[in-house]
PDB file of C-alpha atoms and ligand atoms in Angstrom:
ATOM      1  CA  MET F 182      12.778  -5.681  56.535  1.00 42.00           C
ATOM      2  CA  VAL F 183      14.927  -7.961  54.708  1.00 43.00           C
ATOM      3  CA  ARG F 184      17.940  -6.688  55.769  1.00 46.00           C
ATOM      4  CA  PHE F 185      17.391  -6.462  59.255  1.00 43.00           C
ATOM      5  CA  MET F 186      16.350 -10.115  58.929  1.00 43.00           C
ATOM      6  CA  SER F 187      19.685 -11.151  57.450  1.00 44.00           C
ATOM      7  CA  ILE F 188      21.272  -8.947  60.280  1.00 41.00           C
ATOM      8  CA  PHE F 189      19.433 -11.444  62.687  1.00 41.00           C
ATOM      9  CA  THR F 190      20.378 -14.093  61.420  1.00 41.00           C
ATOM     10  CA  THR F 191      24.152 -13.133  61.064  1.00 41.00           C
ATOM     11  CA  LEU F 192      23.673 -12.716  64.826  1.00 40.00           C
ATOM     12  CA  LEU F 193      22.607 -15.924  65.475  1.00 40.00           C
ATOM     13  CA  VAL F 194      24.743 -18.000  63.396  1.00 40.00           C
ATOM     14  CA  VAL F 195      27.377 -15.972  65.542  1.00 38.00           C
ATOM     15  CA  LEU F 196      25.755 -16.599  68.906  1.00 39.00           C
ATOM     16  CA  GLY F 197      25.254 -20.503  67.500  1.00 38.00           C
ATOM     17  CA  LEU F 198      28.990 -20.296  66.710  1.00 39.00           C
ATOM     18  CA  THR F 199      30.411 -19.035  69.675  1.00 41.00           C
ATOM     19  CA  SER F 200      28.178 -20.266  72.702  1.00 40.00           C
ATOM     20  CA  ALA F 201      27.092 -23.903  72.458  1.00 36.00           C
ATOM     21  CA  LYS F 202      28.911 -26.697  72.631  1.00 43.00           C
ATOM     22  CA  PRO F 203      27.666 -29.588  70.745  1.00 53.00           C
ATOM     23  CA  VAL F 204      26.670 -28.419  67.351  1.00 49.00           C
ATOM     24  CA  PRO F 205      23.272 -26.528  67.398  1.00 58.00           C
ATOM     25  CA  LYS F 206      21.082 -27.111  64.407  1.00 55.00           C
ATOM     26  CA  GLY F 207      21.266 -24.460  62.146  1.00 51.00           C
ATOM     27  CA  THR F 208      24.991 -23.827  62.074  1.00 55.00           C
ATOM     28  CA  GLU F 209      25.438 -26.008  58.823  1.00 55.00           C
ATOM     29  CA  GLN F 210      22.285 -23.983  56.943  1.00 53.00           C
ATOM     30  CA  PRO F 211      20.863 -20.682  57.619  1.00 52.00           C
ATOM     31  CA  VAL F 212      17.470 -20.393  59.545  1.00 52.00           C
ATOM     32  CA  VAL F 213      14.959 -19.070  57.417  1.00 53.00           C
ATOM     33  CA  THR F 214      13.478 -16.379  59.482  1.00 52.00           C
ATOM     34  CA  TYR F 215      10.510 -15.409  57.393  1.00 53.00           C
ATOM     35  CA  LEU F 216       8.113 -14.189  60.249  1.00 48.00           C
ATOM     36  CA  GLY F 217      11.000 -13.672  62.116  1.00 46.00           C
ATOM     37  CA  THR F 218      10.809 -15.268  65.386  1.00 44.00           C
ATOM     38  CA  GLN F 219       7.020 -14.802  66.040  1.00 49.00           C
ATOM     39  CA  GLY F 220       7.530 -12.948  69.535  1.00 49.00           C
ATOM     40  CA  PRO F 221       5.640 -14.618  72.088  1.00 51.00           C
ATOM     41  CA  ILE F 222       5.057 -17.784  69.881  1.00 51.00           C
ATOM     42  CA  LEU F 223       8.637 -18.631  70.030  1.00 51.00           C
ATOM     43  CA  SER F 224       9.003 -20.203  66.964  1.00 61.00           C
ATOM     44  CA  SER F 225      11.456 -19.741  63.584  1.00 64.00           C
ATOM     45  CA  GLY F 226       9.361 -19.522  60.456  1.00 71.00           C
ATOM     46  CA  ALA F 227      11.661 -22.744  59.149  1.00 74.00           C
ATOM     47  CA  TRP F 228      14.577 -24.676  60.108  1.00 71.00           C
ATOM     48  CA  THR F 229      16.757 -26.249  56.957  1.00 73.00           C
ATOM     49  CA  SER F 230      18.850 -28.886  57.233  1.00 72.00           C
ATOM     50  CA  LYS F 231      20.931 -31.322  54.668  1.00 76.00           C
ATOM     51  CA  GLY F 232      18.667 -30.375  51.668  1.00 87.00           C
ATOM     52  CA  ILE F 233      15.716 -30.212  53.909  1.00 89.00           C
ATOM     53  CA  VAL F 234      13.197 -27.608  55.027  1.00 89.00           C
ATOM     54  CA  TYR F 235      10.903 -27.962  57.896  1.00 89.00           C
ATOM     55  CA  THR F 236       8.724 -25.102  58.442  1.00 90.00           C
ATOM     56  CA  SER F 237       6.674 -24.287  61.499  1.00 87.00           C
ATOM     57  CA  GLY F 238       2.857 -24.595  61.777  1.00 90.00           C
ATOM     58  CA  THR F 239       1.829 -21.561  59.597  1.00 89.00           C
ATOM     59  CA  VAL F 240      -1.332 -19.668  60.236  1.00 88.00           C
ATOM     60  CA  PRO F 241      -3.496 -17.201  57.833  1.00 89.00           C
ATOM     61  CA  SER F 242      -2.043 -14.242  58.985  1.00 82.00           C
ATOM     62  CA  ARG F 243      -0.720 -11.178  57.198  1.00 77.00           C
ATOM     63  CA  ASN F 244       1.955  -8.989  58.232  1.00 70.00           C
ATOM     64  CA  GLY F 245       1.466  -9.991  61.700  1.00 71.00           C
ATOM     65  CA  SER F 246      -2.704  -9.719  61.338  1.00 76.00           C
ATOM     66  CA  ILE F 247      -4.892 -11.880  60.994  1.00 78.00           C
ATOM     67  CA  ILE F 248      -6.489 -12.233  57.688  1.00 83.00           C
ATOM     68  CA  SER F 249     -10.424 -12.300  57.535  1.00 82.00           C
ATOM     69  CA  GLY F 250     -12.168 -14.382  55.672  1.00 90.00           C
ATOM     70  CA  GLY F 251     -13.655 -18.106  56.268  1.00 95.00           C
ATOM     71  CA  ILE F 252     -12.076 -21.191  55.531  1.00 97.00           C
ATOM     72  CA  GLU F 253     -11.165 -20.708  51.469  1.00 97.00           C
ATOM     73  CA  GLU F 254      -9.571 -17.205  52.191  1.00 96.00           C
ATOM     74  CA  GLN F 255      -7.500 -18.641  55.195  1.00 95.00           C
ATOM     75  CA  THR F 256      -6.513 -21.814  53.583  1.00 97.00           C
ATOM     76  CA  ALA F 257      -5.142 -19.653  50.460  1.00 96.00           C
ATOM     77  CA  GLN F 258      -3.231 -17.217  52.928  1.00 92.00           C
ATOM     78  CA  VAL F 259      -1.388 -20.035  54.895  1.00 94.00           C
ATOM     79  CA  LEU F 260      -0.613 -22.016  51.382  1.00 95.00           C
ATOM     80  CA  LYS F 261       0.896 -18.347  50.125  1.00 93.00           C
ATOM     81  CA  ASN F 262       2.761 -17.704  53.385  1.00 90.00           C
ATOM     82  CA  ILE F 263       4.161 -21.103  53.106  1.00 92.00           C
ATOM     83  CA  GLY F 264       5.327 -20.306  49.825  1.00 93.00           C
ATOM     84  CA  VAL F 265       7.256 -17.340  51.173  1.00 89.00           C
ATOM     85  CA  VAL F 266       9.106 -19.374  53.340  1.00 88.00           C
ATOM     86  CA  LEU F 267      10.015 -22.265  50.943  1.00 91.00           C
ATOM     87  CA  GLU F 268      11.325 -19.635  48.731  1.00 90.00           C
ATOM     88  CA  GLU F 269      13.321 -17.970  51.076  1.00 86.00           C
ATOM     89  CA  ALA F 270      14.853 -21.414  51.330  1.00 86.00           C
ATOM     90  CA  GLY F 271      15.573 -21.750  48.495  1.00 89.00           C
ATOM     91  CA  THR F 272      12.633 -24.025  47.271  1.00 93.00           C
ATOM     92  CA  SER F 273       9.248 -23.796  46.497  1.00 95.00           C
ATOM     93  CA  TRP F 274       5.869 -26.010  46.577  1.00 97.00           C
ATOM     94  CA  ASP F 275       6.767 -28.115  43.245  1.00 97.00           C
ATOM     95  CA  TYR F 276       9.630 -30.242  46.020  1.00 96.00           C
ATOM     96  CA  VAL F 277       6.818 -30.360  49.214  1.00 97.00           C
ATOM     97  CA  MET F 278       7.034 -34.233  50.458  1.00 97.00           C
ATOM     98  CA  LYS F 279       4.925 -33.908  53.336  1.00 97.00           C
ATOM     99  CA  THR F 280       2.339 -31.847  54.490  1.00 97.00           C
ATOM    100  CA  THR F 281      -0.102 -31.763  58.226  1.00 97.00           C
ATOM    101  CA  VAL F 282      -2.602 -29.783  57.955  1.00 97.00           C
ATOM    102  CA  PHE F 283      -4.593 -28.951  61.389  1.00 97.00           C
ATOM    103  CA  LEU F 284      -8.106 -27.714  60.977  1.00 97.00           C
ATOM    104  CA  ALA F 285     -10.214 -26.261  64.042  1.00 95.00           C
ATOM    105  CA  ASN F 286     -13.126 -27.835  62.643  1.00 96.00           C
ATOM    106  CA  MET F 287     -13.291 -31.089  60.025  1.00 97.00           C
ATOM    107  CA  SER F 288     -16.696 -29.648  58.666  1.00 97.00           C
ATOM    108  CA  ASP F 289     -14.010 -27.224  56.942  1.00 97.00           C
ATOM    109  CA  TYR F 290     -12.458 -30.352  55.220  1.00 97.00           C
ATOM    110  CA  SER F 291     -13.938 -30.235  51.773  1.00 98.00           C
ATOM    111  CA  ALA F 292     -13.481 -26.492  51.349  1.00 98.00           C
ATOM    112  CA  MET F 293     -10.085 -26.454  52.683  1.00 98.00           C
ATOM    113  CA  ASN F 294      -8.927 -29.438  49.929  1.00 97.00           C
ATOM    114  CA  GLU F 295     -10.262 -27.774  47.170  1.00 98.00           C
ATOM    115  CA  VAL F 296      -8.529 -24.845  47.318  1.00 98.00           C
ATOM    116  CA  TYR F 297      -5.328 -26.650  48.372  1.00 98.00           C
ATOM    117  CA  GLY F 298      -6.254 -28.810  45.056  1.00 97.00           C
ATOM    118  CA  ALA F 299      -6.680 -25.827  43.073  1.00 97.00           C
ATOM    119  CA  MET F 300      -3.481 -23.646  44.530  1.00 97.00           C
ATOM    120  CA  LEU F 301      -0.735 -26.454  44.792  1.00 97.00           C
ATOM    121  CA  PRO F 302       1.271 -28.617  41.790  1.00 96.00           C
ATOM    122  CA  SER F 303       0.379 -32.138  41.151  1.00 95.00           C
ATOM    123  CA  PRO F 304       1.616 -34.536  42.056  1.00 94.00           C
ATOM    124  CA  LYS F 305       0.242 -33.333  45.513  1.00 96.00           C
ATOM    125  CA  PRO F 306       2.810 -34.115  48.284  1.00 97.00           C
ATOM    126  CA  ALA F 307       1.765 -36.482  51.442  1.00 97.00           C
ATOM    127  CA  ARG F 308      -0.435 -35.358  53.759  1.00 97.00           C
ATOM    128  CA  THR F 309      -2.125 -35.715  57.009  1.00 97.00           C
ATOM    129  CA  ALA F 310      -5.268 -34.086  58.084  1.00 97.00           C
ATOM    130  CA  VAL F 311      -6.422 -33.746  61.169  1.00 96.00           C
ATOM    131  CA  GLU F 312      -9.097 -31.798  63.627  1.00 96.00           C
ATOM    132  CA  VAL F 313      -7.694 -30.113  66.601  1.00 95.00           C
ATOM    133  CA  GLY F 314      -9.446 -28.980  69.407  1.00 84.00           C
ATOM    134  CA  GLN F 315      -8.762 -25.312  69.129  1.00 86.00           C
ATOM    135  CA  LEU F 316      -5.729 -23.356  67.129  1.00 84.00           C
ATOM    136  CA  PRO F 317      -4.112 -20.721  68.825  1.00 79.00           C
ATOM    137  CA  GLY F 318      -5.367 -17.420  67.754  1.00 80.00           C
ATOM    138  CA  ASN F 319      -9.001 -18.996  67.065  1.00 83.00           C
ATOM    139  CA  PHE F 320      -7.498 -19.711  63.490  1.00 90.00           C
ATOM    140  CA  LEU F 321      -9.322 -22.100  61.590  1.00 94.00           C
ATOM    141  CA  ILE F 322      -6.260 -23.351  60.132  1.00 95.00           C
ATOM    142  CA  GLU F 323      -2.830 -24.193  60.137  1.00 94.00           C
ATOM    143  CA  ILE F 324      -0.309 -26.169  57.904  1.00 96.00           C
ATOM    144  CA  GLU F 325       3.259 -27.458  58.162  1.00 95.00           C
ATOM    145  CA  ALA F 326       5.252 -28.335  55.428  1.00 96.00           C
ATOM    146  CA  ILE F 327       8.283 -30.549  54.841  1.00 95.00           C
ATOM    147  CA  ALA F 328      10.503 -30.013  51.234  1.00 95.00           C
ATOM    148  CA  ALA F 329      13.633 -30.989  49.679  1.00 94.00           C
ATOM    149  CA  ILE F 330      15.676 -27.756  48.592  1.00 91.00           C
ATOM    150  CA  PRO F 331      17.341 -28.737  44.972  1.00 91.00           C
ATOM    151  CA  ASP F 332      20.734 -28.372  43.874  1.00 87.00           C
ATOM    152  CA  LYS F 333      21.320 -24.390  42.960  1.00 77.00           C
TER     153      LYS F 333
HETATM  154  C1  LIG M 584       3.283  -5.344  55.097  1.00 75.06           C
HETATM  155  O1  LIG M 584       4.175  -3.984  55.300  1.00 75.06           O
HETATM  156  C2  LIG M 584       4.879  -3.826  54.949  1.00 75.06           C
HETATM  157  C3  LIG M 584       5.775  -2.818  55.528  1.00 75.06           C
HETATM  158  O2  LIG M 584       4.950  -1.855  56.753  1.00 75.06           O
HETATM  159  C4  LIG M 584       4.283  -3.116  53.915  1.00 75.06           C
HETATM  160  O3  LIG M 584       5.160  -2.260  52.976  1.00 75.06           O
HETATM  161  C5  LIG M 584       3.305  -3.788  53.246  1.00 75.06           C
HETATM  162  O4  LIG M 584       2.649  -3.224  52.091  1.00 75.06           O
HETATM  163  C6  LIG M 584       2.707  -4.668  53.861  1.00 75.06           C
HETATM  164  N1  LIG M 584       1.683  -5.538  52.899  1.00 75.06           N
HETATM  165  C7  LIG M 584       0.547  -6.299  52.923  1.00 75.06           C
HETATM  166  C8  LIG M 584       0.069  -7.173  52.244  1.00 75.06           C
HETATM  167  O5  LIG M 584       0.025  -5.535  53.566  1.00 75.06           O
HETATM  168  C1  LIG M 585     -18.153 -27.426  62.937  1.00 75.06           C
HETATM  169  O1  LIG M 585     -18.792 -27.184  61.866  1.00 75.06           O
HETATM  170  C2  LIG M 585     -19.858 -27.182  61.355  1.00 75.06           C
HETATM  171  C3  LIG M 585     -20.549 -26.796  60.209  1.00 75.06           C
HETATM  172  O2  LIG M 585     -20.338 -25.560  60.096  1.00 75.06           O
HETATM  173  C4  LIG M 585     -20.822 -26.881  62.925  1.00 75.06           C
HETATM  174  O3  LIG M 585     -22.313 -27.259  62.776  1.00 75.06           O
HETATM  175  C5  LIG M 585     -20.175 -27.126  64.095  1.00 75.06           C
HETATM  176  O4  LIG M 585     -21.204 -26.460  65.330  1.00 75.06           O
HETATM  177  C6  LIG M 585     -19.071 -26.727  64.236  1.00 75.06           C
HETATM  178  N1  LIG M 585     -18.153 -27.483  65.287  1.00 75.06           N
HETATM  179  C7  LIG M 585     -17.611 -26.564  66.594  1.00 75.06           C
HETATM  180  C8  LIG M 585     -16.732 -27.047  67.266  1.00 75.06           C
HETATM  181  O5  LIG M 585     -17.726 -25.300  66.117  1.00 75.06           O
END
């Protein structure tokens, strides 16, 4: 899986270097390919540029399947999935500056908040939390994060 992903990343970078005239995003630093391009969803796990990583909206899936459980389980899985993306990008939750939390139902806010508060290091990132009408796949929660990548 890892090997396939690194071949895939190399391919993307090569294609990017040879085909586009304006310098495409991602040629300076590799695209983070955790979860690949997610098939029909058409998004990368994250993009990195100039020491910053932007994750895609991340959903409570594991190995491509929606996990069972309520808002607590789904929140925990999303935070773990983002942690893996961050790690692949060379950073961690310790360097997250901003999150945006999308909830299918604002009634889940306090339950989400409890898991979020317990799992994330302090000081917490800046955060926006909003209720959205519906999430793809009928997930209860989706989170995106922006993090700094520390110097090696
Ligand atoms: C995900 O899939 C891989 C490959 O099929 C498997 O080795 C791994 O145990 C799975 N992980 C989980 C958490 O189900
Ligand atoms: C949101 O959750 C509350 C409490 O569980 C429930 O009463 C309400 O019907 C839910 N709203 C929607 C749109 O599902």
